[in-house]
Amino acid sequence: MIIDCHGHYTTASPQHDAWRKSQLAAFREGRPSPEYPAISDDEIRESIEQNQLRLLRERGADMTIFSPRASAMAHHEGDERVSIEWARACNDLIARVVGLFPETFIGVCQLPQSPGAELKASVAELERCVQMGFVGCNLNPDPSGGWWTSPPLTDRYWYPVYEKMTELDVPAMVHVSASCNPVFHATGAHYINADTTAFMQFIQGDLFADFPDLRLVIPHGGGAVPYHWGRYRGLADMLSKPPLSEHVMKNVFFDTCVYHQPGIDLLFRVIEAGHVLFGSEMVGAVRGIDPETGHYFDDTKRYVDAAALTDAERVQVYSANARRVYPRLDQALRERGQ
Amino acid sequence: MIIDCHGHYTTASPQHDAWRKSQLAAFREGRPSPEYPAISDDEIRESIEQNQLRLLRERGADMTIFSPRASAMAHHEGDERVSIEWARACNDLIARVVGLFPETFIGVCQLPQSPGAELKASVAELERCVQMGFVGCNLNPDPSGGWWTSPPLTDRYWYPVYEKMTELDVPAMVHVSASCNPVFHATGAHYINADTTAFMQFIQGDLFADFPDLRLVIPHGGGAVPYHWGRYRGLADMLSKPPLSEHVMKNVFFDTCVYHQPGIDLLFRVIEAGHVLFGSEMVGAVRGIDPETGHYFDDTKRYVDAAALTDAERVQVYSANARRVYPRLDQALRERGQ
C-alpha cells in the first residue's frame, strides 16, 4: 500500500474560489459574507477524477492524505471571523471529497488562524474536523503571509493547538500559505524557508519535553535541513542540546516532496527511513514535466522507487510511517481490513 | 593553490566590538560617536595567527577572501550615518589584516546599508574599499535583520550598487546579517533562507539581462537550492523562463559552506564545478568537531577532497573559479607571479 501524505485540493470547483473572493470583498465593504454556493457531487467527483485520482492511479499510489489548498489558506486576509468561515468551507469540501472517495482520500484540515489571534478557534475547528473523520491538521507558522510576526513554534502561544493535537492523537504538517511579501516567492522561497525555520526553532527550544507525543511533519523534504544536516548537528552541539536524534527527531518527520533524484538520494542518505513519509504535493507547486527525465517533476514515487532503500525501508516510507504518524488513518484502514 | 572565498573576521580585538557598543549607545542617547580605539598591529596579528591563519595552515588552504564579521554588520541598528561609520571601521580593520598578511588575505567589504536608505553611501564605500585593494563586497538583501522590508534583489532599488560593481569588475556575496526577528535563528535559519530567497528572486526576475557581467556568490552552498534543484528547474519552466543554466547560472555561484559529506556530494552532483567556489566560513557559524568524523564541521576542504571530482574540476573549485569571479584577486596574484 502506498500512501501519499501530502496532497492539497488545488482543483476545487471555481465556485469555491469565487465565493472566497466575494467573502473578502464583503469583508472589505463591511457587508456580511455571501451564502456559500451549491457545488454538486458530480462537480466534485469530476474535479478529483480528472486530476488527483487519475495521477494517483497512473503513478501507482493508493491513497492521499488530503487537505485544502495550502496557498489559498491565506490567513493574512480578512480577520479571524473571515478565517473561521473560510476554514469551515474548505474543510467541509474536503469532507465531501473523502465521502465520495473514502478508499482513496482521508482528510487533514486547515485551521482558522489569523495574525495575532489566539488559537481557540483553531482548537475548535480541529476538534470539529476530527469528529468528521479527519486525521490531522496543517499548522501555519506564519499566518501573516511572509512578514513573520508570530512567535516561534516553540512559544506557549501555540500550546493550545498542541494540547488538542495530543488529546486527539493527530499530527500537524507545518505548512505556510501564500506570501504577500514580494521578496518571497510562495512555493520557491516561502515554503522552503518556513520548513527550515521551523526545524531550527525545534533545535533552539525544548518543545518535545513538554509534548513528548507531539508529531510534526515538515514538508518539502524538510526544507534545507537534510542538505545542511552537518550544520544542524553542529548548531545543536553549539547550543548544548542533545543530539538531533534525541532532541528533535523523535517527533519530527519529513516528506519526500523533493523533485529530483539527487535530492531524494541525499534525503535518504542522511535521514533514517523511519522519519520520512512518502509525499508528492500533487497537483501542486511544480506541475510540469522534467525535460531531463520525461516525467512529472512531482512524480516523487519514481525517485523513491529508485532510491537505495531496503524493501523494509520502502514499506516504512510508503505506508508504515504514515500509519504511525497518523494513527487515526491506521485505525480507519484497520477497520476496513487493510 | 587553494583559495577560501568565504572568511569573516570573527575574531577581531574586543576593543572593536566595544567601540560598536558605545557607538550604538551614543546614537541612542543622541551623542556623537566616540573615537575609534587604538588597536595595535600586534593585537591584530595575534587575533589572526591564533585563529584563521592557524586553521588555514592546519587544513592546507593558502588564501582567504576576507570580510568583516557578517552577523555584526547589523544594518538594522542605528541609522545610515551609524552604518557608514561602522562599515568604515570594519573595512579599515580588514585592510589592516590584509596589510599584515598580504599573501594570505585579500579584502571584501561590508556596505553601509540601512533599512529604507538609498545606496549612495554603499556605492561610495565600495569605491573607497576597491581603491584600498578590496576585490568584492557583501550585499545584504535584508538590512532590516529578519523583517524583510527591502525590495527583491532584482528591483531597481539595488541597481546603483550593481552599476558600480560592474564598473569596478567586482562581485558581491549575497549575505545577510544578524536576525532580530525571534522566529529566525541567524546562522540556522536566516542565512540559509536568504540564500534560497535570493536565488528564487533571480529566477523570477531578469536581472542578468540588465547586468550581463554581474557576478553574485550565494553562500552556504546556495541555501536550499541544490537540494531542491528539480523544484527550481520546474518553477523556471512554469514561469516561462529559460533554463537555469541560461537564465541564472551564468552569473550566480555557490560556495562549499555545507558541513557534511553528503551535502557536498549532492552539491557537486547537481551544480557544475565551474559554478562552485571553495569556502568554509571559518571561524564562523559552526565551530565544533563532528563526533561522527572527529574533524571540524567547517573543515570543508575534507569534503571537497573526498567528493567525486576530476583533478581539473578540483582546480576550478579551489582556485580557478575564484580568480574568474574575483578578477582583481586574479590580477593581484598575477602581479606576484602566482
Short mmCIF file of C-alpha atoms in Angstrom, two decimals, chain B:
data_model
loop_
_atom_site.label_atom_id
_atom_site.label_comp_id
_atom_site.label_asym_id
_atom_site.label_seq_id
_atom_site.Cartn_x
_atom_site.Cartn_y
_atom_site.Cartn_z
CA MET B 1 46.65 26.91 -4.78
CA ILE B 2 43.60 26.77 -2.54
CA ILE B 3 41.53 29.93 -2.05
CA ASP B 4 38.77 30.05 0.56
CA CYS B 5 36.23 32.54 -0.80
CA HIS B 6 34.31 32.93 2.44
CA GLY B 7 36.00 34.04 5.64
CA HIS B 8 34.88 36.69 8.13
CA TYR B 9 36.96 38.47 10.75
CA THR B 10 35.05 36.89 13.63
CA THR B 11 38.00 37.17 15.99
CA ALA B 12 38.63 40.92 15.95
CA SER B 13 40.01 42.59 19.06
CA PRO B 14 37.49 43.19 21.85
CA GLN B 15 38.05 46.96 21.55
CA HIS B 16 36.49 46.84 18.11
CA ASP B 17 33.26 45.30 19.42
CA ALA B 18 33.32 47.54 22.50
CA TRP B 19 33.51 50.59 20.24
CA ARG B 20 30.46 49.37 18.31
CA LYS B 21 28.53 49.04 21.58
CA SER B 22 29.48 52.55 22.63
CA GLN B 23 28.72 53.88 19.16
CA LEU B 24 25.18 52.46 19.37
CA ALA B 25 24.75 53.75 22.92
CA ALA B 26 25.83 57.20 21.77
CA PHE B 27 23.33 57.03 18.90
CA ARG B 28 20.50 56.12 21.25
CA GLU B 29 21.43 58.95 23.60
CA GLY B 30 21.87 61.48 20.80
CA ARG B 31 25.59 61.95 21.47
CA PRO B 32 28.32 61.94 18.81
CA SER B 33 30.12 58.63 18.31
CA PRO B 34 33.18 58.03 20.46
CA GLU B 35 36.61 57.98 18.87
CA TYR B 36 37.64 54.63 17.40
CA PRO B 37 40.12 52.94 19.74
CA ALA B 38 43.77 52.25 19.05
CA ILE B 39 44.34 48.60 18.12
CA SER B 40 47.98 47.63 17.69
CA ASP B 41 49.38 45.63 14.79
CA ASP B 42 50.44 43.01 17.32
CA GLU B 43 46.88 42.58 18.55
CA ILE B 44 45.61 42.15 15.01
CA ARG B 45 48.46 39.78 14.18
CA GLU B 46 47.71 37.66 17.23
CA SER B 47 43.96 37.52 16.60
CA ILE B 48 44.64 36.18 13.10
CA GLU B 49 47.64 33.93 13.77
CA GLN B 50 45.92 32.04 16.54
CA ASN B 51 42.73 31.54 14.63
CA GLN B 52 42.21 31.84 10.87
CA LEU B 53 45.87 31.55 9.94
CA ARG B 54 46.47 28.55 12.19
CA LEU B 55 43.40 26.73 10.88
CA LEU B 56 44.15 27.67 7.28
CA ARG B 57 47.59 26.06 7.62
CA GLU B 58 46.31 23.03 9.50
CA ARG B 59 43.69 22.41 6.84
CA GLY B 60 46.02 23.08 3.94
CA ALA B 61 44.50 26.14 2.27
CA ASP B 62 46.55 29.11 1.05
CA MET B 63 44.36 32.20 1.00
CA THR B 64 41.10 33.59 2.29
CA ILE B 65 38.87 36.23 0.73
CA PHE B 66 38.24 38.05 3.97
CA SER B 67 35.42 40.34 5.08
CA PRO B 68 34.06 41.80 8.30
CA ARG B 69 32.02 39.58 10.59
CA ALA B 70 28.71 39.11 8.79
CA SER B 71 26.50 38.76 11.84
CA ALA B 72 27.90 42.03 13.25
CA MET B 73 27.11 44.12 10.15
CA ALA B 74 23.69 44.59 11.79
CA HIS B 75 22.45 47.12 9.28
CA HIS B 76 19.21 47.37 11.23
CA GLU B 77 20.97 49.11 14.14
CA GLY B 78 21.20 52.90 14.33
CA ASP B 79 20.71 54.84 11.13
CA GLU B 80 22.59 55.32 7.89
CA ARG B 81 25.24 57.55 9.49
CA VAL B 82 25.87 54.87 12.10
CA SER B 83 26.15 52.22 9.36
CA ILE B 84 28.59 54.39 7.40
CA GLU B 85 30.88 54.80 10.42
CA TRP B 86 30.66 51.13 11.31
CA ALA B 87 31.32 49.90 7.77
CA ARG B 88 34.37 52.17 7.51
CA ALA B 89 35.72 50.94 10.85
CA CYS B 90 35.18 47.29 9.90
CA ASN B 91 36.61 47.66 6.41
CA ASP B 92 39.63 49.60 7.64
CA LEU B 93 40.33 46.76 10.04
CA ILE B 94 40.16 44.25 7.17
CA ALA B 95 42.58 46.46 5.23
CA ARG B 96 44.98 46.27 8.16
CA VAL B 97 44.72 42.47 8.29
CA VAL B 98 45.44 42.32 4.55
CA GLY B 99 48.36 44.73 5.05
CA LEU B 100 49.85 42.48 7.72
CA PHE B 101 49.24 39.22 5.83
CA PRO B 102 49.17 40.20 2.16
CA GLU B 103 49.96 36.71 0.92
CA THR B 104 47.10 35.10 2.82
CA PHE B 105 44.21 37.55 2.96
CA ILE B 106 42.52 39.78 0.43
CA GLY B 107 39.64 42.06 1.34
CA VAL B 108 35.90 42.06 0.68
CA CYS B 109 33.98 44.94 2.18
CA GLN B 110 30.85 45.46 4.23
CA LEU B 111 28.46 48.05 2.81
CA PRO B 112 26.86 50.81 4.91
CA GLN B 113 23.31 49.70 4.15
CA SER B 114 20.43 50.87 6.31
CA PRO B 115 16.74 49.93 6.06
CA GLY B 116 14.99 52.21 3.61
CA ALA B 117 18.13 54.23 2.82
CA GLU B 118 19.29 54.74 -0.75
CA LEU B 119 22.51 53.00 -1.74
CA LYS B 120 24.69 56.06 -2.46
CA ALA B 121 26.79 55.52 0.65
CA SER B 122 27.24 51.85 -0.25
CA VAL B 123 28.45 52.80 -3.71
CA ALA B 124 30.92 55.28 -2.20
CA GLU B 125 32.22 52.79 0.36
CA LEU B 126 32.61 50.10 -2.29
CA GLU B 127 34.67 52.50 -4.38
CA ARG B 128 36.79 53.53 -1.38
CA CYS B 129 37.48 49.89 -0.48
CA VAL B 130 38.36 48.84 -4.02
CA GLN B 131 40.85 51.71 -4.10
CA MET B 132 42.36 50.13 -0.97
CA GLY B 133 42.72 46.81 -2.81
CA PHE B 134 39.46 45.07 -1.93
CA VAL B 135 38.12 42.66 -4.55
CA GLY B 136 34.40 42.45 -3.77
CA CYS B 137 31.60 43.26 -1.33
CA ASN B 138 28.98 41.59 0.81
CA LEU B 139 25.48 42.67 -0.13
CA ASN B 140 22.74 42.25 2.48
CA PRO B 141 19.34 41.53 0.86
CA ASP B 142 17.61 42.24 4.18
CA PRO B 143 19.15 45.18 6.04
CA SER B 144 16.13 45.13 8.39
CA GLY B 145 17.56 42.00 10.05
CA GLY B 146 14.79 39.45 9.60
CA TRP B 147 11.78 41.64 8.78
CA TRP B 148 12.45 41.59 5.05
CA THR B 149 11.31 45.12 4.28
CA SER B 150 13.58 45.78 1.27
CA PRO B 151 12.52 45.04 -2.30
CA PRO B 152 13.75 41.90 -4.09
CA LEU B 153 17.34 41.95 -5.35
CA THR B 154 16.02 42.27 -8.89
CA ASP B 155 14.40 45.62 -8.09
CA ARG B 156 15.89 48.85 -9.46
CA TYR B 157 16.50 49.94 -5.88
CA TRP B 158 19.68 47.84 -5.97
CA TYR B 159 20.89 48.98 -9.39
CA PRO B 160 23.34 51.69 -8.20
CA VAL B 161 25.38 49.01 -6.44
CA TYR B 162 25.23 46.68 -9.45
CA GLU B 163 26.33 49.52 -11.72
CA LYS B 164 29.33 50.28 -9.53
CA MET B 165 30.16 46.57 -9.21
CA THR B 166 30.09 46.26 -12.98
CA GLU B 167 32.23 49.35 -13.45
CA LEU B 168 34.79 48.12 -10.91
CA ASP B 169 34.51 44.50 -12.08
CA VAL B 170 33.91 43.14 -8.58
CA PRO B 171 31.36 40.54 -7.43
CA ALA B 172 29.13 40.52 -4.37
CA MET B 173 28.41 37.74 -1.97
CA VAL B 174 24.71 37.88 -1.02
CA HIS B 175 24.96 37.69 2.76
CA VAL B 176 22.50 38.69 5.45
CA SER B 177 23.50 39.68 8.96
CA ALA B 178 22.02 39.05 12.40
CA SER B 179 18.32 38.39 12.80
CA CYS B 180 16.33 40.49 15.23
CA ASN B 181 13.18 38.54 14.39
CA PRO B 182 12.88 35.83 17.07
CA VAL B 183 11.50 33.29 14.60
CA PHE B 184 14.78 33.21 12.64
CA HIS B 185 17.92 31.84 14.21
CA ALA B 186 20.70 33.76 12.44
CA THR B 187 23.01 31.03 11.18
CA GLY B 188 20.46 28.21 11.33
CA ALA B 189 17.55 29.84 9.52
CA HIS B 190 18.08 33.46 8.41
CA TYR B 191 21.32 32.81 6.50
CA ILE B 192 20.02 29.75 4.69
CA ASN B 193 16.62 31.32 3.97
CA ALA B 194 18.27 34.41 2.49
CA ASP B 195 20.32 32.27 0.12
CA THR B 196 17.23 30.39 -1.04
CA THR B 197 15.20 33.59 -1.32
CA ALA B 198 17.82 35.39 -3.41
CA PHE B 199 18.09 32.53 -5.87
CA MET B 200 14.32 32.41 -6.36
CA GLN B 201 14.27 36.19 -6.92
CA PHE B 202 16.82 35.75 -9.71
CA ILE B 203 14.55 33.14 -11.32
CA GLN B 204 11.50 35.41 -11.10
CA GLY B 205 13.29 38.49 -12.41
CA ASP B 206 15.51 39.17 -15.35
CA LEU B 207 18.38 40.94 -13.61
CA PHE B 208 21.16 39.50 -15.73
CA ALA B 209 19.65 40.82 -18.93
CA ASP B 210 20.33 44.29 -17.49
CA PHE B 211 23.69 43.29 -15.98
CA PRO B 212 25.15 40.50 -18.11
CA ASP B 213 28.54 40.80 -16.39
CA LEU B 214 27.27 40.90 -12.80
CA ARG B 215 28.58 38.07 -10.63
CA LEU B 216 26.91 37.07 -7.37
CA VAL B 217 28.05 34.40 -4.95
CA ILE B 218 25.29 32.75 -2.94
CA PRO B 219 26.96 31.34 0.16
CA HIS B 220 26.22 28.32 2.35
CA GLY B 221 26.11 26.05 -0.65
CA GLY B 222 23.26 28.05 -2.18
CA GLY B 223 20.91 27.63 0.80
CA ALA B 224 18.29 25.01 -0.06
CA VAL B 225 18.71 25.38 -3.82
CA PRO B 226 20.84 22.38 -4.84
CA TYR B 227 18.75 20.04 -2.67
CA HIS B 228 15.62 21.33 -4.43
CA TRP B 229 17.22 21.74 -7.86
CA GLY B 230 14.30 19.94 -9.55
CA ARG B 231 11.84 22.35 -7.90
CA TYR B 232 13.79 25.34 -9.23
CA ARG B 233 14.12 23.89 -12.71
CA GLY B 234 10.39 23.21 -12.64
CA LEU B 235 9.48 26.66 -11.34
CA ALA B 236 11.61 28.35 -14.01
CA ASP B 237 9.69 26.33 -16.56
CA MET B 238 6.31 27.24 -15.01
CA LEU B 239 7.31 30.92 -15.04
CA SER B 240 8.23 30.60 -18.75
CA LYS B 241 11.86 31.43 -18.05
CA PRO B 242 14.81 29.99 -19.95
CA PRO B 243 16.62 27.01 -18.38
CA LEU B 244 18.51 27.92 -15.20
CA SER B 245 21.83 27.38 -16.95
CA GLU B 246 20.97 30.30 -19.24
CA HIS B 247 18.80 32.45 -17.03
CA VAL B 248 20.65 32.45 -13.70
CA MET B 249 23.75 30.29 -13.65
CA LYS B 250 25.87 32.41 -15.96
CA ASN B 251 26.02 34.97 -13.16
CA VAL B 252 25.49 33.05 -9.93
CA PHE B 253 27.94 30.92 -7.98
CA PHE B 254 27.66 28.84 -4.82
CA ASP B 255 30.29 28.25 -2.16
CA THR B 256 31.02 24.99 -0.34
CA CYS B 257 29.90 26.03 3.16
CA VAL B 258 27.95 22.80 3.64
CA TYR B 259 29.14 20.98 6.70
CA HIS B 260 28.92 17.30 5.92
CA GLN B 261 29.99 14.97 3.14
CA PRO B 262 26.52 14.02 1.81
CA GLY B 263 25.64 17.69 1.33
CA ILE B 264 28.84 18.44 -0.60
CA ASP B 265 28.32 15.32 -2.71
CA LEU B 266 24.79 16.48 -3.59
CA LEU B 267 26.11 19.96 -4.44
CA PHE B 268 28.57 18.58 -6.98
CA ARG B 269 26.05 16.08 -8.32
CA VAL B 270 23.70 18.87 -9.44
CA ILE B 271 25.83 22.01 -9.85
CA GLU B 272 28.67 22.10 -12.38
CA ALA B 273 32.07 22.50 -10.76
CA GLY B 274 32.55 25.71 -12.76
CA HIS B 275 29.90 27.35 -10.56
CA VAL B 276 31.18 26.31 -7.14
CA LEU B 277 33.82 28.21 -5.14
CA PHE B 278 35.61 26.62 -2.23
CA GLY B 279 34.58 28.26 1.03
CA SER B 280 34.43 27.32 4.70
CA GLU B 281 33.19 30.40 6.60
CA MET B 282 35.87 29.59 9.13
CA VAL B 283 35.94 30.66 12.00
CA GLY B 284 32.21 31.08 11.79
CA ALA B 285 28.78 29.70 12.32
CA VAL B 286 29.58 26.15 13.35
CA ARG B 287 32.76 25.83 15.39
CA GLY B 288 32.66 22.36 16.91
CA ILE B 289 34.10 19.00 15.99
CA ASP B 290 31.79 16.49 14.36
CA PRO B 291 31.68 13.44 16.64
CA GLU B 292 30.94 11.29 13.58
CA THR B 293 34.20 12.23 11.84
CA GLY B 294 36.47 13.63 14.54
CA HIS B 295 37.07 16.73 12.39
CA TYR B 296 35.73 20.25 12.46
CA PHE B 297 32.28 20.58 10.88
CA ASP B 298 33.52 23.57 8.89
CA ASP B 299 36.66 21.87 7.57
CA THR B 300 35.00 21.77 4.17
CA LYS B 301 38.27 21.02 2.39
CA ARG B 302 37.98 17.42 3.60
CA TYR B 303 34.59 17.06 1.95
CA VAL B 304 35.74 18.65 -1.30
CA ASP B 305 38.82 16.42 -1.33
CA ALA B 306 36.58 13.39 -0.90
CA ALA B 307 33.99 14.48 -3.49
CA ALA B 308 33.78 12.77 -6.87
CA LEU B 309 35.56 15.50 -8.86
CA THR B 310 38.17 15.27 -11.59
CA ASP B 311 41.51 16.93 -10.98
CA ALA B 312 40.52 19.68 -13.39
CA GLU B 313 37.25 20.26 -11.56
CA ARG B 314 39.02 20.42 -8.23
CA VAL B 315 41.32 23.14 -9.62
CA GLN B 316 38.23 25.06 -10.69
CA VAL B 317 36.65 24.79 -7.25
CA TYR B 318 39.83 25.50 -5.29
CA SER B 319 41.17 28.46 -7.26
CA ALA B 320 40.25 28.97 -10.90
CA ASN B 321 36.61 29.90 -10.25
CA ALA B 322 37.59 32.35 -7.51
CA ARG B 323 40.11 34.01 -9.84
CA ARG B 324 37.43 34.25 -12.52
CA VAL B 325 34.70 35.59 -10.23
CA TYR B 326 37.10 38.00 -8.44
CA PRO B 327 39.29 39.29 -11.30
CA ARG B 328 41.01 41.78 -9.01
CA LEU B 329 42.20 38.85 -6.92
CA ASP B 330 43.50 37.20 -10.07
CA GLN B 331 45.30 40.40 -11.00
CA ALA B 332 46.89 40.67 -7.54
CA LEU B 333 48.06 37.06 -7.74
CA ARG B 334 49.48 37.53 -11.23
CA GLU B 335 51.34 40.63 -10.11
CA ARG B 336 53.20 38.50 -7.60
CA GLY B 337 53.76 35.71 -10.08
CA GLN B 338 51.09 33.32 -8.85
#
